[in-house]
Amino acid sequence: MYANRILSGMRPTGNLHLGHFHGVLKNWIKLQHEQECLFFVADWHALTTHYDNPEVIRNNVWEMVVDWLAAGVDPDLATLFIQSQVPEHAELHLLLSMFTPLGWLERVPTYKDQQEKLTEKDLSTYGFLGYPLLQSADILIYRASHVPVGEDQVPHIEFTREIARRFNHLYGREAGFEQKAEAAIKKMGSKKARLYEELRMRYQQDGDESAIEAAHALLNEQQSLSLGDRERLFGYLEGGGKVILAEPQALLTEASKMPGLDGQKMSKSYQNTITLRESADSLTKKIRTMPTDPARVRRTDPGTPEKCPVWALHQIYSDQAIRSWVQNGCVSAGIGCLECKQPVIDSMLKEQEPIRERARMYTENPSLVRNIIDDGCEKARLLACDTMRDVRSVMGLSYD
Ligand code: TRP
Ligand code: SF4
């Protein structure tokens, strides 16, 4: 069993490009080998801003899953699913909304930012205001320990931690908590129990964060503890009540350094992208026509690589030998720009070969993709239902 559970979501708003690949997707692909991973298509999130254009979502959900699979996200390692196919997210969102102060939502920085940026849309909606809370539900329902996100999303994770804390504070108190926690400690056996007590002491008396991490790892290894006892012991470490919803940590994904065709950051809104599944012809044409150092008007004019967006691509796609060939050839006008671009084209095509191969397999057999998502939704739903049972019960809603 893994000690950590990683969860991340992506909005289905268009074909993924090489910026996504070198930023988010490569990170997911690395993580899937190291930890338990859940990755989902945030289709409800897309509706918070595209409610007037459901076509966007309909067209992009499956395409995005194919992009993930083509990039190398492995359904045998990670669980892939679609948010709306696990409707418990909505139930948790509703229940959390009961005690979420409006001010907390209004203060989330993306709220005002996006409203100001997307002026062509009316975003004075209940759904848009509540979208960080929906994200909290996405995370908390899986008791995720880590959430890989970009910098812009870090406030949402912080918000989620506050929601979890408030939830545990409101609903985590039970009669006889201390006695139950002490009894649970004994169930671990005397050696582990002593270790737990020692770590708890170190944390509570000295504020030693490494002790709490070690204690979490210890608890995660205790297969024999019931879920309830485990929650008690998590809560007891910090002194409070039961931890029913775990506080997640942001796992900051470094901003993609992938330059676009014009030297700016690659982004759909700049129209400077190469998509993950760009055809070989179109890729070649895009690179061959991309701008170079404007000083090189004629083939005989020397240039400066640092002033050229092609050079930025060589940083990612070429080894040292090719890079010095470019440096020397450019400043001495020894090579032409088309010649200089060829190694970039070659490495990009090479990078895309396995991607294209996998994409072909999935586009030719859409039922493969459906089955992967069906399996993933089923797995995710079991985890979500488990949390919801506890949540309903402490909120007075269990009727069986
Ligand atoms: N809000 C995220 C974005 O716009 C997507 C998202 C939704 C998400 N739910 C999530 C990311 C849960 C991480 C965890 O990019
Ligand atoms: Fe850019 Fe290469 Fe042309 Fe120099 S030779 S300007 S680096 S494309």
CSV table of C-alpha atoms and ligand atoms in Angstrom, one decimal, residues 7-11 40 42 45 83 131 134-136 138-139 147-149 152-153 156-157, ligand 1:
chain,number,residue,atom,x,y,z
A,7,LEU,CA,-5.1,13.4,-7.1
A,8,SER,CA,-5.3,15.8,-9.9
A,9,GLY,CA,-7.9,17.1,-12.4
A,10,MET,CA,-7.9,18.9,-15.7
A,11,ARG,CA,-10.6,20.8,-17.4
A,40,PHE,CA,-9.8,12.9,-13.6
A,42,ALA,CA,-13.1,18.0,-14.5
A,45,HIS,CA,-15.6,22.5,-13.6
A,83,GLN,CA,-15.8,13.8,-12.5
A,131,TYR,CA,-16.1,26.3,-7.9
A,134,LEU,CA,-16.3,21.8,-5.8
A,135,GLN,CA,-12.6,21.4,-6.2
A,136,SER,CA,-12.3,20.8,-2.4
A,138,ASP,CA,-13.0,16.5,-5.5
A,139,ILE,CA,-9.9,16.3,-3.3
A,147,VAL,CA,-2.4,17.5,-5.2
A,148,PRO,CA,-0.1,18.4,-8.1
A,149,VAL,CA,-1.2,21.8,-9.3
A,152,ASP,CA,-2.4,29.6,-9.7
A,153,GLN,CA,-4.2,26.7,-8.0
A,156,HIS,CA,-7.5,26.5,-3.9
A,157,ILE,CA,-5.5,23.8,-2.0
B,1,TRP,N1,-9.4,23.7,-11.0
B,1,TRP,C1,-8.4,23.0,-11.7
B,1,TRP,C2,-8.0,23.8,-12.9
B,1,TRP,O1,-8.7,24.7,-13.4
B,1,TRP,C3,-8.9,21.7,-12.2
B,1,TRP,C4,-9.3,20.8,-11.0
B,1,TRP,C5,-10.6,20.6,-10.6
B,1,TRP,C6,-8.5,20.2,-10.1
B,1,TRP,N2,-10.6,19.8,-9.5
B,1,TRP,C7,-9.4,19.6,-9.1
B,1,TRP,C8,-7.1,20.1,-9.9
B,1,TRP,C9,-8.8,18.8,-8.1
B,1,TRP,C10,-6.6,19.4,-8.8
B,1,TRP,C11,-7.5,18.8,-7.9
B,1,TRP,O2,-6.9,23.6,-13.5
